[in-house]
mmCIF file with all atom_site columns, C-alpha atoms in Angstrom:
data_model
loop_
_atom_site.group_PDB
_atom_site.id
_atom_site.type_symbol
_atom_site.label_atom_id
_atom_site.label_alt_id
_atom_site.label_comp_id
_atom_site.label_asym_id
_atom_site.label_entity_id
_atom_site.label_seq_id
_atom_site.pdbx_PDB_ins_code
_atom_site.Cartn_x
_atom_site.Cartn_y
_atom_site.Cartn_z
_atom_site.occupancy
_atom_site.B_iso_or_equiv
_atom_site.pdbx_formal_charge
_atom_site.auth_seq_id
_atom_site.auth_comp_id
_atom_site.auth_asym_id
_atom_site.auth_atom_id
_atom_site.pdbx_PDB_model_num
ATOM 1   C CA . MET A 1 1   ? 74.526 123.569 -100.021 1.00 49.00 ? 1   MET A CA 1
ATOM 2   C CA . GLN A 1 2   ? 76.155 124.733 -97.576  1.00 53.00 ? 2   GLN A CA 1
ATOM 3   C CA . ALA A 1 3   ? 73.364 125.343 -95.700  1.00 52.00 ? 3   ALA A CA 1
ATOM 4   C CA . GLY A 1 4   ? 71.603 122.317 -96.516  1.00 53.00 ? 4   GLY A CA 1
ATOM 5   C CA . ALA A 1 5   ? 74.131 120.592 -94.998  1.00 52.00 ? 5   ALA A CA 1
ATOM 6   C CA . SER A 1 6   ? 74.550 122.506 -91.919  1.00 55.00 ? 6   SER A CA 1
ATOM 7   C CA . THR A 1 7   ? 71.271 121.344 -91.019  1.00 55.00 ? 7   THR A CA 1
ATOM 8   C CA . PRO A 1 8   ? 71.523 117.930 -89.839  1.00 47.00 ? 8   PRO A CA 1
ATOM 9   C CA . VAL A 1 9   ? 74.430 119.042 -88.995  1.00 45.00 ? 9   VAL A CA 1
ATOM 10  C CA . ALA A 1 10  ? 72.746 121.431 -86.373  1.00 43.00 ? 10  ALA A CA 1
ATOM 11  C CA . VAL A 1 11  ? 69.941 119.154 -85.695  1.00 40.00 ? 11  VAL A CA 1
ATOM 12  C CA . ALA A 1 12  ? 72.370 116.514 -84.248  1.00 40.00 ? 12  ALA A CA 1
ATOM 13  C CA . ILE A 1 13  ? 74.447 119.508 -82.213  1.00 47.00 ? 13  ILE A CA 1
ATOM 14  C CA . GLY A 1 14  ? 71.375 120.216 -80.398  1.00 44.00 ? 14  GLY A CA 1
ATOM 15  C CA . VAL A 1 15  ? 69.571 116.572 -79.351  1.00 40.00 ? 15  VAL A CA 1
ATOM 16  C CA . LEU A 1 16  ? 72.802 115.613 -77.512  1.00 39.00 ? 16  LEU A CA 1
ATOM 17  C CA . LEU A 1 17  ? 72.725 119.133 -76.060  1.00 40.00 ? 17  LEU A CA 1
ATOM 18  C CA . LEU A 1 18  ? 68.938 118.214 -74.463  1.00 40.00 ? 18  LEU A CA 1
ATOM 19  C CA . TRP A 1 19  ? 69.516 114.509 -74.387  1.00 41.00 ? 19  TRP A CA 1
ATOM 20  C CA . GLY A 1 20  ? 72.810 116.110 -71.571  1.00 41.00 ? 20  GLY A CA 1
ATOM 21  C CA . PHE A 1 21  ? 70.604 118.712 -69.549  1.00 41.00 ? 21  PHE A CA 1
ATOM 22  C CA . ALA A 1 22  ? 67.430 115.647 -69.215  1.00 40.00 ? 22  ALA A CA 1
ATOM 23  C CA . GLY A 1 23  ? 70.487 113.080 -67.929  1.00 45.00 ? 23  GLY A CA 1
ATOM 24  C CA . CYS A 1 24  ? 71.683 116.664 -65.496  1.00 52.00 ? 24  CYS A CA 1
ATOM 25  C CA . GLY A 1 25  ? 68.099 115.436 -64.539  1.00 57.00 ? 25  GLY A CA 1
ATOM 26  C CA . GLU A 1 26  ? 68.660 112.480 -62.961  1.00 61.00 ? 26  GLU A CA 1
ATOM 27  C CA . PRO A 1 27  ? 68.012 111.440 -59.795  1.00 67.00 ? 27  PRO A CA 1
ATOM 28  C CA . ASP A 1 28  ? 70.710 111.123 -57.820  1.00 89.00 ? 28  ASP A CA 1
ATOM 29  C CA . ARG A 1 29  ? 70.858 106.596 -56.748  1.00 89.00 ? 29  ARG A CA 1
ATOM 30  C CA . LEU A 1 30  ? 73.265 106.798 -53.788  1.00 92.00 ? 30  LEU A CA 1
ATOM 31  C CA . GLN A 1 31  ? 71.014 109.378 -52.517  1.00 93.00 ? 31  GLN A CA 1
ATOM 32  C CA . GLU A 1 32  ? 68.258 108.130 -53.208  1.00 93.00 ? 32  GLU A CA 1
ATOM 33  C CA . GLU A 1 33  ? 69.418 105.075 -51.322  1.00 95.00 ? 33  GLU A CA 1
ATOM 34  C CA . ILE A 1 34  ? 69.793 107.284 -48.891  1.00 94.00 ? 34  ILE A CA 1
ATOM 35  C CA . LEU A 1 35  ? 66.393 108.305 -48.377  1.00 93.00 ? 35  LEU A CA 1
ATOM 36  C CA . LEU A 1 36  ? 64.908 104.468 -48.778  1.00 92.00 ? 36  LEU A CA 1
ATOM 37  C CA . LEU A 1 37  ? 67.605 103.937 -45.643  1.00 95.00 ? 37  LEU A CA 1
ATOM 38  C CA . GLN A 1 38  ? 66.331 106.762 -43.492  1.00 91.00 ? 38  GLN A CA 1
ATOM 39  C CA . ASP A 1 39  ? 62.656 105.483 -43.716  1.00 89.00 ? 39  ASP A CA 1
ATOM 40  C CA . ARG A 1 40  ? 63.538 102.011 -43.019  1.00 94.00 ? 40  ARG A CA 1
ATOM 41  C CA . ILE A 1 41  ? 65.061 101.587 -39.947  1.00 95.00 ? 41  ILE A CA 1
ATOM 42  C CA . ARG A 1 42  ? 64.703 105.153 -38.626  1.00 95.00 ? 42  ARG A CA 1
ATOM 43  C CA . PRO A 1 43  ? 61.094 104.399 -36.144  1.00 93.00 ? 43  PRO A CA 1
ATOM 44  C CA . PRO A 1 44  ? 58.567 106.148 -35.561  1.00 93.00 ? 44  PRO A CA 1
ATOM 45  C CA . GLY A 1 45  ? 59.466 108.918 -32.396  1.00 93.00 ? 45  GLY A CA 1
ATOM 46  C CA . ALA A 1 46  ? 63.629 109.142 -33.544  1.00 94.00 ? 46  ALA A CA 1
ATOM 47  C CA . SER A 1 47  ? 64.819 112.606 -33.705  1.00 92.00 ? 47  SER A CA 1
ATOM 48  C CA . PHE A 1 48  ? 68.212 113.243 -36.233  1.00 93.00 ? 48  PHE A CA 1
ATOM 49  C CA . VAL A 1 49  ? 71.546 113.849 -33.770  1.00 93.00 ? 49  VAL A CA 1
ATOM 50  C CA . GLU A 1 50  ? 73.916 114.350 -37.009  1.00 94.00 ? 50  GLU A CA 1
ATOM 51  C CA . LYS A 1 51  ? 71.744 114.117 -40.404  1.00 93.00 ? 51  LYS A CA 1
ATOM 52  C CA . PRO A 1 52  ? 72.941 112.636 -43.696  1.00 92.00 ? 52  PRO A CA 1
ATOM 53  C CA . THR A 1 53  ? 76.280 113.333 -45.451  1.00 89.00 ? 53  THR A CA 1
ATOM 54  C CA . LEU A 1 54  ? 77.197 111.622 -48.629  1.00 93.00 ? 54  LEU A CA 1
ATOM 55  C CA . VAL A 1 55  ? 81.113 111.410 -49.427  1.00 95.00 ? 55  VAL A CA 1
ATOM 56  C CA . ARG A 1 56  ? 81.704 110.593 -52.521  1.00 95.00 ? 56  ARG A CA 1
ATOM 57  C CA . ASN A 1 57  ? 85.775 109.031 -52.553  1.00 94.00 ? 57  ASN A CA 1
ATOM 58  C CA . GLY A 1 58  ? 86.520 108.019 -56.951  1.00 93.00 ? 58  GLY A CA 1
ATOM 59  C CA . ARG A 1 59  ? 84.846 104.716 -56.975  1.00 94.00 ? 59  ARG A CA 1
ATOM 60  C CA . THR A 1 60  ? 83.112 104.395 -53.758  1.00 96.00 ? 60  THR A CA 1
ATOM 61  C CA . ALA A 1 61  ? 81.277 106.454 -51.097  1.00 97.00 ? 61  ALA A CA 1
ATOM 62  C CA . SER A 1 62  ? 80.431 106.664 -47.658  1.00 97.00 ? 62  SER A CA 1
ATOM 63  C CA . ALA A 1 63  ? 77.816 107.966 -45.624  1.00 97.00 ? 63  ALA A CA 1
ATOM 64  C CA . ARG A 1 64  ? 77.355 108.593 -41.525  1.00 97.00 ? 64  ARG A CA 1
ATOM 65  C CA . TRP A 1 65  ? 74.427 109.661 -39.643  1.00 96.00 ? 65  TRP A CA 1
ATOM 66  C CA . GLU A 1 66  ? 72.505 109.305 -36.495  1.00 95.00 ? 66  GLU A CA 1
ATOM 67  C CA . TYR A 1 67  ? 69.647 109.336 -34.179  1.00 93.00 ? 67  TYR A CA 1
ATOM 68  C CA . GLU A 1 68  ? 67.839 108.581 -30.841  1.00 94.00 ? 68  GLU A CA 1
ATOM 69  C CA . THR A 1 69  ? 65.256 106.558 -30.135  1.00 93.00 ? 69  THR A CA 1
ATOM 70  C CA . ASP A 1 70  ? 63.370 105.119 -26.876  1.00 91.00 ? 70  ASP A CA 1
ATOM 71  C CA . TRP A 1 71  ? 63.560 102.126 -28.141  1.00 92.00 ? 71  TRP A CA 1
ATOM 72  C CA . ASP A 1 72  ? 65.518 98.803  -26.596  1.00 90.00 ? 72  ASP A CA 1
ATOM 73  C CA . TRP A 1 73  ? 68.106 97.574  -28.666  1.00 91.00 ? 73  TRP A CA 1
ATOM 74  C CA . GLU A 1 74  ? 66.342 93.800  -29.241  1.00 92.00 ? 74  GLU A CA 1
ATOM 75  C CA . LYS A 1 75  ? 62.999 95.817  -30.416  1.00 93.00 ? 75  LYS A CA 1
ATOM 76  C CA . TYR A 1 76  ? 64.928 97.744  -31.957  1.00 94.00 ? 76  TYR A CA 1
ATOM 77  C CA . THR A 1 77  ? 66.270 94.881  -34.326  1.00 94.00 ? 77  THR A CA 1
ATOM 78  C CA . THR A 1 78  ? 64.272 92.940  -34.963  1.00 95.00 ? 78  THR A CA 1
ATOM 79  C CA . TRP A 1 79  ? 61.772 95.749  -36.190  1.00 96.00 ? 79  TRP A CA 1
ATOM 80  C CA . VAL A 1 80  ? 65.110 97.177  -38.278  1.00 96.00 ? 80  VAL A CA 1
ATOM 81  C CA . ALA A 1 81  ? 65.845 93.161  -39.977  1.00 95.00 ? 81  ALA A CA 1
ATOM 82  C CA . ASP A 1 82  ? 61.677 92.687  -40.841  1.00 95.00 ? 82  ASP A CA 1
ATOM 83  C CA . ASN A 1 83  ? 62.042 96.099  -42.548  1.00 95.00 ? 83  ASN A CA 1
ATOM 84  C CA . LEU A 1 84  ? 65.522 95.717  -44.898  1.00 96.00 ? 84  LEU A CA 1
ATOM 85  C CA . ALA A 1 85  ? 64.395 92.046  -45.295  1.00 95.00 ? 85  ALA A CA 1
ATOM 86  C CA . ALA A 1 86  ? 62.890 92.940  -49.210  1.00 94.00 ? 86  ALA A CA 1
ATOM 87  C CA . HIS A 1 87  ? 66.620 94.699  -49.662  1.00 94.00 ? 87  HIS A CA 1
ATOM 88  C CA . TYR A 1 88  ? 69.565 93.946  -47.797  1.00 97.00 ? 88  TYR A CA 1
ATOM 89  C CA . GLU A 1 89  ? 70.300 90.325  -46.237  1.00 96.00 ? 89  GLU A CA 1
ATOM 90  C CA . PRO A 1 90  ? 71.214 90.569  -42.824  1.00 96.00 ? 90  PRO A CA 1
ATOM 91  C CA . ILE A 1 91  ? 75.758 89.558  -42.051  1.00 95.00 ? 91  ILE A CA 1
ATOM 92  C CA . LYS A 1 92  ? 76.126 89.610  -38.734  1.00 91.00 ? 92  LYS A CA 1
ATOM 93  C CA . THR A 1 93  ? 73.713 91.172  -35.275  1.00 86.00 ? 93  THR A CA 1
ATOM 94  C CA . GLY A 1 94  ? 75.491 92.145  -32.169  1.00 87.00 ? 94  GLY A CA 1
ATOM 95  C CA . LYS A 1 95  ? 75.039 92.671  -28.671  1.00 91.00 ? 95  LYS A CA 1
ATOM 96  C CA . THR A 1 96  ? 75.305 96.869  -30.166  1.00 93.00 ? 96  THR A CA 1
ATOM 97  C CA . LYS A 1 97  ? 76.256 95.967  -34.355  1.00 96.00 ? 97  LYS A CA 1
ATOM 98  C CA . MET A 1 98  ? 73.999 95.099  -36.876  1.00 96.00 ? 98  MET A CA 1
ATOM 99  C CA . GLN A 1 99  ? 75.298 94.704  -40.352  1.00 98.00 ? 99  GLN A CA 1
ATOM 100 C CA . PHE A 1 100 ? 73.637 94.537  -43.949  1.00 98.00 ? 100 PHE A CA 1
ATOM 101 C CA . ARG A 1 101 ? 74.469 93.750  -47.570  1.00 98.00 ? 101 ARG A CA 1
ATOM 102 C CA . ARG A 1 102 ? 72.613 94.580  -50.494  1.00 97.00 ? 102 ARG A CA 1
ATOM 103 C CA . ARG A 1 103 ? 74.155 93.352  -54.260  1.00 96.00 ? 103 ARG A CA 1
ATOM 104 C CA . LEU A 1 104 ? 72.753 94.977  -56.852  1.00 93.00 ? 104 LEU A CA 1
ATOM 105 C CA . PRO A 1 105 ? 74.766 94.908  -60.876  1.00 94.00 ? 105 PRO A CA 1
ATOM 106 C CA . GLY A 1 106 ? 78.195 96.412  -60.310  1.00 93.00 ? 106 GLY A CA 1
ATOM 107 C CA . ASP A 1 107 ? 77.374 97.725  -56.847  1.00 94.00 ? 107 ASP A CA 1
ATOM 108 C CA . VAL A 1 108 ? 78.053 96.766  -53.947  1.00 97.00 ? 108 VAL A CA 1
ATOM 109 C CA . PHE A 1 109 ? 75.850 98.321  -50.366  1.00 97.00 ? 109 PHE A CA 1
ATOM 110 C CA . GLU A 1 110 ? 77.006 97.782  -46.766  1.00 98.00 ? 110 GLU A CA 1
ATOM 111 C CA . LEU A 1 111 ? 75.116 99.769  -43.926  1.00 98.00 ? 111 LEU A CA 1
ATOM 112 C CA . GLN A 1 112 ? 76.432 98.794  -40.379  1.00 98.00 ? 112 GLN A CA 1
ATOM 113 C CA . ILE A 1 113 ? 74.278 99.930  -37.602  1.00 97.00 ? 113 ILE A CA 1
ATOM 114 C CA . GLU A 1 114 ? 75.669 100.535 -33.919  1.00 96.00 ? 114 GLU A CA 1
ATOM 115 C CA . SER A 1 115 ? 73.745 100.783 -30.768  1.00 95.00 ? 115 SER A CA 1
ATOM 116 C CA . ARG A 1 116 ? 75.507 103.559 -27.968  1.00 89.00 ? 116 ARG A CA 1
ATOM 117 C CA . MET A 1 117 ? 73.611 104.720 -24.512  1.00 80.00 ? 117 MET A CA 1
ATOM 118 C CA . SER A 1 118 ? 73.414 108.216 -23.971  1.00 71.00 ? 118 SER A CA 1
ATOM 119 C CA . SER A 1 119 ? 72.348 109.940 -21.138  1.00 71.00 ? 119 SER A CA 1
ATOM 120 C CA . ALA A 1 120 ? 68.841 109.948 -21.864  1.00 73.00 ? 120 ALA A CA 1
ATOM 121 C CA . ALA A 1 121 ? 67.906 107.533 -25.140  1.00 80.00 ? 121 ALA A CA 1
ATOM 122 C CA . ARG A 1 122 ? 69.530 104.985 -27.257  1.00 89.00 ? 122 ARG A CA 1
ATOM 123 C CA . ARG A 1 123 ? 71.874 106.878 -30.175  1.00 94.00 ? 123 ARG A CA 1
ATOM 124 C CA . ILE A 1 124 ? 71.541 104.802 -33.114  1.00 95.00 ? 124 ILE A CA 1
ATOM 125 C CA . LEU A 1 125 ? 74.819 105.487 -35.527  1.00 96.00 ? 125 LEU A CA 1
ATOM 126 C CA . VAL A 1 126 ? 74.648 104.774 -39.299  1.00 97.00 ? 126 VAL A CA 1
ATOM 127 C CA . SER A 1 127 ? 77.464 104.068 -41.659  1.00 97.00 ? 127 SER A CA 1
ATOM 128 C CA . PHE A 1 128 ? 76.882 103.502 -45.153  1.00 98.00 ? 128 PHE A CA 1
ATOM 129 C CA . TYR A 1 129 ? 78.763 102.011 -47.753  1.00 97.00 ? 129 TYR A CA 1
ATOM 130 C CA . ALA A 1 130 ? 78.484 102.431 -51.438  1.00 97.00 ? 130 ALA A CA 1
ATOM 131 C CA . PHE A 1 131 ? 81.122 100.038 -53.817  1.00 95.00 ? 131 PHE A CA 1
ATOM 132 C CA . PRO A 1 132 ? 82.096 98.170  -57.296  1.00 95.00 ? 132 PRO A CA 1
ATOM 133 C CA . GLY A 1 133 ? 80.976 94.660  -57.188  1.00 86.00 ? 133 GLY A CA 1
#
């Protein structure tokens, strides 16, 4: 009887282990969001100066990256606003900064995009923040 009683326990442990390993392969929601943003806010022809780095701090996270483009700020802000319209709401747009917010169940994502001029091209600094909401 001992062997029969341990079989369901062994099966349950096996199922739990498989479930745990399957969960390890799930995509990282924040990494996916950053990849999505890169596609939506980096204009054609822009090159990375600094690639995104995601930093987690307890229940919050942030990432920064920078790229260069030859687009002027007015053209760029219009293009970005159009590309983000379905997912992010604009909070503020100014002469050198734009801010957007996305609310999801349990999370808030904020995005700040800032223009900086370098000697040859416009540099765009992107800051992403995620926190409970």
